Every structure is written in structure tokens, then in C-alpha cells.
Coordinates of C-alpha atoms in Angstrom, one line a residue:
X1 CA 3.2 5.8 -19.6
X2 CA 5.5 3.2 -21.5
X3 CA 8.7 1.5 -19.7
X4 CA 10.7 4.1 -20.5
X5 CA 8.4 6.9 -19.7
X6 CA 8.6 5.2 -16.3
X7 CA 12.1 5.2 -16.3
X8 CA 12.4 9.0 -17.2
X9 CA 9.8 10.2 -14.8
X10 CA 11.2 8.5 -11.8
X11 CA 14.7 9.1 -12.4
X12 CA 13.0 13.0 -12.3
X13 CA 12.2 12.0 -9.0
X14 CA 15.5 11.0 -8.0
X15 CA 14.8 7.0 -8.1
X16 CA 17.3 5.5 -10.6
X17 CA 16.3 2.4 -11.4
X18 CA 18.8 -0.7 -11.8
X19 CA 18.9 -2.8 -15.1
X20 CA 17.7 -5.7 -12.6
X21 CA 14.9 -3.4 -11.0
X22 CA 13.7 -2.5 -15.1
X23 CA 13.8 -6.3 -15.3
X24 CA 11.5 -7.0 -12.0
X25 CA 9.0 -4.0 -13.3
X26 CA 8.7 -5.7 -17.0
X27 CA 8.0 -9.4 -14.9
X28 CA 5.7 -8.4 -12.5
X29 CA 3.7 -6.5 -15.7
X30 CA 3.6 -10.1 -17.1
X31 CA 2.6 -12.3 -14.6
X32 CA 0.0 -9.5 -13.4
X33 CA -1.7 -10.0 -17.1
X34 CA -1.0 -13.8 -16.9
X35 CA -2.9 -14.5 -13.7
X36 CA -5.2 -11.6 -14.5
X37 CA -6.5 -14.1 -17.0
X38 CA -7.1 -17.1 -14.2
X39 CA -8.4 -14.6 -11.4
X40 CA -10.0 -11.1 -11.2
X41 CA -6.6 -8.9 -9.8
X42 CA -7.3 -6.2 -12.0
X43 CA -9.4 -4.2 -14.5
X44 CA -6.2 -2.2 -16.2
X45 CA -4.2 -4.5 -18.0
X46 CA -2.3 -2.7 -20.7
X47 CA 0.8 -1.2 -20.9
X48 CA 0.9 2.2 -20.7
X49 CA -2.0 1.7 -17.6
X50 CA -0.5 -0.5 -15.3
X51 CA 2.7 1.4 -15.2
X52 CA 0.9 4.6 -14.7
X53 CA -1.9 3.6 -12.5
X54 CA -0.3 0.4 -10.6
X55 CA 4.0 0.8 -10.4
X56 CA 4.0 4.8 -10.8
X57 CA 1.2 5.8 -8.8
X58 CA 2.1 3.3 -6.1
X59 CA 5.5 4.7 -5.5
X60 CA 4.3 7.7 -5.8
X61 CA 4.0 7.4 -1.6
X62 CA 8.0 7.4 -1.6
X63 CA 8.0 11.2 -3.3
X64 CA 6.5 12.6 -0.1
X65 CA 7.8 10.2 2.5
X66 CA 11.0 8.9 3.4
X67 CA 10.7 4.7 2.9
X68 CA 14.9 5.0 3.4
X69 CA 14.2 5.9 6.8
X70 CA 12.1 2.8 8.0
X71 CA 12.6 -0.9 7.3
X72 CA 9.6 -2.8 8.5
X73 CA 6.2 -1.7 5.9
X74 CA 2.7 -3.6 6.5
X75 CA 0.6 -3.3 3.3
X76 CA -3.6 -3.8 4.4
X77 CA -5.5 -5.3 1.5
X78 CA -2.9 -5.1 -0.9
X79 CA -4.2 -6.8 -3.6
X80 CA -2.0 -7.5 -6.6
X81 CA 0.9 -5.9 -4.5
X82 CA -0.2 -2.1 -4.4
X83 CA 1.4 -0.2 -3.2
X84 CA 4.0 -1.8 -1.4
X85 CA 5.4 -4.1 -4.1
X86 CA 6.3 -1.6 -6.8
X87 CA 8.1 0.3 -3.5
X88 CA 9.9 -2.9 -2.2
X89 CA 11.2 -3.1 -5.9
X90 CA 12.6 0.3 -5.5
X91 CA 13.8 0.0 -1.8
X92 CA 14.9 -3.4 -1.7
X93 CA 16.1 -3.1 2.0
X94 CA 12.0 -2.5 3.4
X95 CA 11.1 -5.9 5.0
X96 CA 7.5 -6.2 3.6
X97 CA 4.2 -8.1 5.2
X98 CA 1.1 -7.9 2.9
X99 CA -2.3 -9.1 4.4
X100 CA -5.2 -9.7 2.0
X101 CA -8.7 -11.5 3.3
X102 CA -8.6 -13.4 -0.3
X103 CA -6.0 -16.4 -0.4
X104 CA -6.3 -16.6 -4.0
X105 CA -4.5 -13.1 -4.0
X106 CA -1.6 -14.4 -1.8
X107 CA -1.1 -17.4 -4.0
X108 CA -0.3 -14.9 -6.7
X109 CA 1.6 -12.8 -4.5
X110 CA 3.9 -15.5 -3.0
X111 CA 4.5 -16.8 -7.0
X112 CA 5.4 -13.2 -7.6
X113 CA 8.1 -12.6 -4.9
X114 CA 9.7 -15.9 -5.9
X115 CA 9.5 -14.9 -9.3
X116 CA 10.8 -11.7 -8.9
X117 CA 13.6 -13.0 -6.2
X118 CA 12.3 -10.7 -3.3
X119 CA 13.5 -11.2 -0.1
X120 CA 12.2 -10.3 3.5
X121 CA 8.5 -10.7 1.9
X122 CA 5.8 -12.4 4.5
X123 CA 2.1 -12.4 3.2
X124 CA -0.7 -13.3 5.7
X125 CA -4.7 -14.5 4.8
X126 CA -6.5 -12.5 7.0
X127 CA -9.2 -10.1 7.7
X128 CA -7.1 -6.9 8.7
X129 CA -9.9 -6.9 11.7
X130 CA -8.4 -10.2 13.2
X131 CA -4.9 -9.7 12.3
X132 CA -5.1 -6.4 13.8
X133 CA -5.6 -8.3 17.2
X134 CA -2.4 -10.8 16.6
X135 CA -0.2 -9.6 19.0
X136 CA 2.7 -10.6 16.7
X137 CA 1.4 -8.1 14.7
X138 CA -0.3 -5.3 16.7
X139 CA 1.9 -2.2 16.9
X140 CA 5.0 -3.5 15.3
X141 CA 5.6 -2.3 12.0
X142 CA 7.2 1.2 11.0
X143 CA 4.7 2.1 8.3
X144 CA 1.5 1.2 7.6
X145 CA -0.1 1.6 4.1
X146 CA -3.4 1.1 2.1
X147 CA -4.2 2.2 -1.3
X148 CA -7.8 2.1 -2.7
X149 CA -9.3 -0.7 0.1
X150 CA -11.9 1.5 2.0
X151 CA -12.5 5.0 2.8
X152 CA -10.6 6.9 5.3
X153 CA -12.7 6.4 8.7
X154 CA -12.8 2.5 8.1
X155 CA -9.3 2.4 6.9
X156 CA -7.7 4.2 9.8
X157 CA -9.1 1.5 12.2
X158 CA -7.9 -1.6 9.9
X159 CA -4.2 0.2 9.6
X160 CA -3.0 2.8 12.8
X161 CA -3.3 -0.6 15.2
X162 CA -0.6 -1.8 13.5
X163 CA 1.7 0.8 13.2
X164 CA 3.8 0.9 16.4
X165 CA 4.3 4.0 18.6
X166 CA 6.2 6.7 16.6
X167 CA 5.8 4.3 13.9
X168 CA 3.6 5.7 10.4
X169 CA 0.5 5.3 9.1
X170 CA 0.6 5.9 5.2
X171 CA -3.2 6.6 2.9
X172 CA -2.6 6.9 -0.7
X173 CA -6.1 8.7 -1.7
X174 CA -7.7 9.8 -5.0
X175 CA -9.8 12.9 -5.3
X176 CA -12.4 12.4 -2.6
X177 CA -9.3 12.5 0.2
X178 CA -9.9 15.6 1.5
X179 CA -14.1 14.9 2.3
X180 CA -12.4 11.4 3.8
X181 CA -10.2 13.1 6.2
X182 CA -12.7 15.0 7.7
X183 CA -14.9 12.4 8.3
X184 CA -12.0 9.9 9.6
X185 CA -10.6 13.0 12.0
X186 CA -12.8 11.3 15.3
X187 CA -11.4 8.0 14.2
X188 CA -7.9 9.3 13.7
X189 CA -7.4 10.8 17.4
X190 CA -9.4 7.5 19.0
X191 CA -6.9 5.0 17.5
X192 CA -4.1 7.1 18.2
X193 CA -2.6 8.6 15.9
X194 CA -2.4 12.6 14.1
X195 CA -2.1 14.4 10.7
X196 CA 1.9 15.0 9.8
X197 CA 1.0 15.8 6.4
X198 CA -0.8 16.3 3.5
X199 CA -0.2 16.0 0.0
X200 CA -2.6 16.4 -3.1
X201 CA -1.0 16.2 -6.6
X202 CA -1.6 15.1 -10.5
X203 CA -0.8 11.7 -11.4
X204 CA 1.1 12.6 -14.7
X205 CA 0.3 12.0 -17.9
X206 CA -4.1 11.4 -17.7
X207 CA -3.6 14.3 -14.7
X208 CA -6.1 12.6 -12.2
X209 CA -6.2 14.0 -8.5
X210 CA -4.6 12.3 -6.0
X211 CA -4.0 12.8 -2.0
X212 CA -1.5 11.6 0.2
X213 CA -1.8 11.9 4.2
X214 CA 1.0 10.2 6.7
X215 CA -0.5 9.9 9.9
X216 CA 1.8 10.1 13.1
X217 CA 1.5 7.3 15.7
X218 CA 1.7 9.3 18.9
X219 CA -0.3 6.6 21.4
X220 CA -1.0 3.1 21.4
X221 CA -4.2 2.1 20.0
X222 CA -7.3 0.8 22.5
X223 CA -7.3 -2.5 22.8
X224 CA -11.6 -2.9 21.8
X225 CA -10.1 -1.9 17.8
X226 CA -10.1 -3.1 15.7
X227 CA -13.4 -4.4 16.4
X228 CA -14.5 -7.6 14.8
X229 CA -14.9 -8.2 11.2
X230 CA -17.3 -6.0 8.8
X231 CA -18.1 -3.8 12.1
X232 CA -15.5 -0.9 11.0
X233 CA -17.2 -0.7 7.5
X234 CA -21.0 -0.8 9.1
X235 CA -20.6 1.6 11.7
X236 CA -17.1 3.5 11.4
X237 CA -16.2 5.9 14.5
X238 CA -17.3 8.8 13.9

């Protein structure tokens, strides 16, 4: 998927994109393969991948759920800014707190939102565990969202403490989704939250599987979760 292929397919999707949005997609692609060179952000580095498989597949989130609806958006192990950058690009209003365990990682990302002129942009060095027990954290964002950083029963309890009550919690998923919701249904209902939806469709052009479930926050979390670092991934509620 070239630049303009980008363009095209998202414009299908009812996202037109500004001149300076184009020009934001083009610099981030840049400084991605720049800093790529200096630190290990990420394994696709051309082109046609990175706007496929990073920017497209990232805002894919926003075809099946409403980001014009909410302004506060916590991204949990973000690493080079996916999802939630490519979908702060295309909703600029979103106010936008990434939190990665590696500082490295939010070196890049703070260089990138200055390059890139982003505003309302907070990044945080953090284990999600501990920052999940911040109170100027817990339960106060709208949406929560995670792409690719654990499977679903781990994920749920590094991401639903965050969102508030009535707030979201968003999983981008590849083709195993549907064997991870099952196994992360237990952990869903203990933390709080329920299925809204589900979504499984093609990312275009290589046609790979994809899943996308938005999670309800319909109780507040119990306090004992997240439970301290590495103890979600060892022994997730199940």
C-alpha cells in the first residue's frame, strides 16, 4: 500500500485526509526508518509495509468505533506509536497518553510528537502493572487500546483498570482473536467490563485476518488488579 493507496482507501472509509495530515503520515514514515536504524522499533520498514501494516491497520480501530465520540485515549505498550498515533493524526482533537515499560521508546515518541507538532500528547515510562495503580491514572481515560502487546487474558488486566466507568476498552487482534476471547472471558467479567462488539475483517491488500473487540466498562475494577509486575503474564485469571 503506497501513500496514495492510503489516501484512496481511507478516504473509502470516510477519513479525508488534510494536505498537512499526508504531510505528518510521510514524517512519521521517516523518522520511524531513521531511529529504526539506532534502536529495534520495528521489523517492517518499507514503504508499502509500514503504511499497510503500521498507519492503515492501526486506524483501522476508528472504522468500527466512534474515536469522534471520546477525547481522552490511553495507548498500553504502544511501541512506535501503534495504534494510537496514526489515530491522533486523523482525530487531532483525542488527548493521547502512551505508556511503554522501554524509555528508549518514549524518547522516540516524545521526538516524534514534536516533530510532527502534536498537541495534548503525554507519554509515561511505566510497567502498565504499576501505572495501572496511579490513581492519576486508574479509571480515567475514555478508551483504552493495545495492539499486538499480549494476548487477550493478560491484556484485559494491563488495560480495563484504566478505562473509567462507561468509559472503553479497545483490542486490535490478528487471527488467533477469537481462541483469545474465550480464554480472557473470566478475566473480562472480574475486571469489570463486557463484550459490546466484535469485528473480524481482511486487512486489504496481503488479506490477513484481523479482529476487533470494544469492551464496555460497566464496574470499576477491584482494587488487588492489576497485580504486580510479570504476575498477569505468569498466571492470567482464568
Amino acid at each position: 500500500m503506497n501513500e496514495k493507496q492510503f489516501i484512496e482507501a481511507l478516504a473509502a472509509k470516510g477519513i479525508e485526509l488534510t494536505e498537512t495530515q499526508v504531510a505528518q503520515f510521510k514524517k512519521y514514515f521517516e523518522l520511524l526508518v531513521e531511529w529504526n536504524e539506532k534502536m529495534n522499533l520495528t521489523a517492517i520498514t518499507d514503504v508499502e509495509g509500514v503504511y499497510l501494516k503500521h498507519f492503515y491497520d492501526s486506524i483501522s480501530a476508528s472504522f468500527y468505533f466512534d474515536f469522534t465520540k471520546v477525547v481522552s485515549v490511553c495507548d498500553v505498550g504502544a511501541g512506535a506509536g501503534f495504534p494510537s498515533i496514526p489515530i491522533k493524526i486523523c482525530f487531532p482533537h483525542l488527548h493521547v497518553t502512551i505508556v511503554d515499560s522501554l524509555n528508549k521508546r518514549i524518547t522516540f515518541l516524545n521526538h516524534l510528537s514534536e516533530e510532527l507538532q502534536l498537541e495534548n500528547m503525554s507519554f509515561v515510562h511505566s510497567r502498565a502493572e504499576e501505572f495501572g495503580q496511579n490513581t492519576k491514572y486508574r479509571e480515567q481515560f475514555d478508551v483504552v487500546t493495545a495492539r499486538a502487546v499480549a494476548r487477550l487474558s493478560v491484556l484485559s488486566e494491563l488495560c480495563i483498570p484504566l478505562a473509567k466507568q462507561g468509559g472503553s476498552f479497545v483490542a486490535l487482534k490478528a487471527a488467533a482473536g477469537a481462541q483469545e476471547l474465550k480464554e480472557a472471558k473470566k478475566a473480562i467479567t472480574t475486571l469489570g467490563a463486557s463484550l459490546k462488539e466484535e469485528f473480524n475483517f481482511l486487512l486489504p491488500v496481503e488479506e490477513s485476518e484481523r479482529s476487533l473487540f470494544v469492551f464496555d466498562k460497566i464496574k470499576q475494577t477491584p482494587k488487588k488488579y492489576p497485580r504486580k509486575p510479570g504476575v498477569p503474564n505468569k498466571t492470567p485469571i482464568q
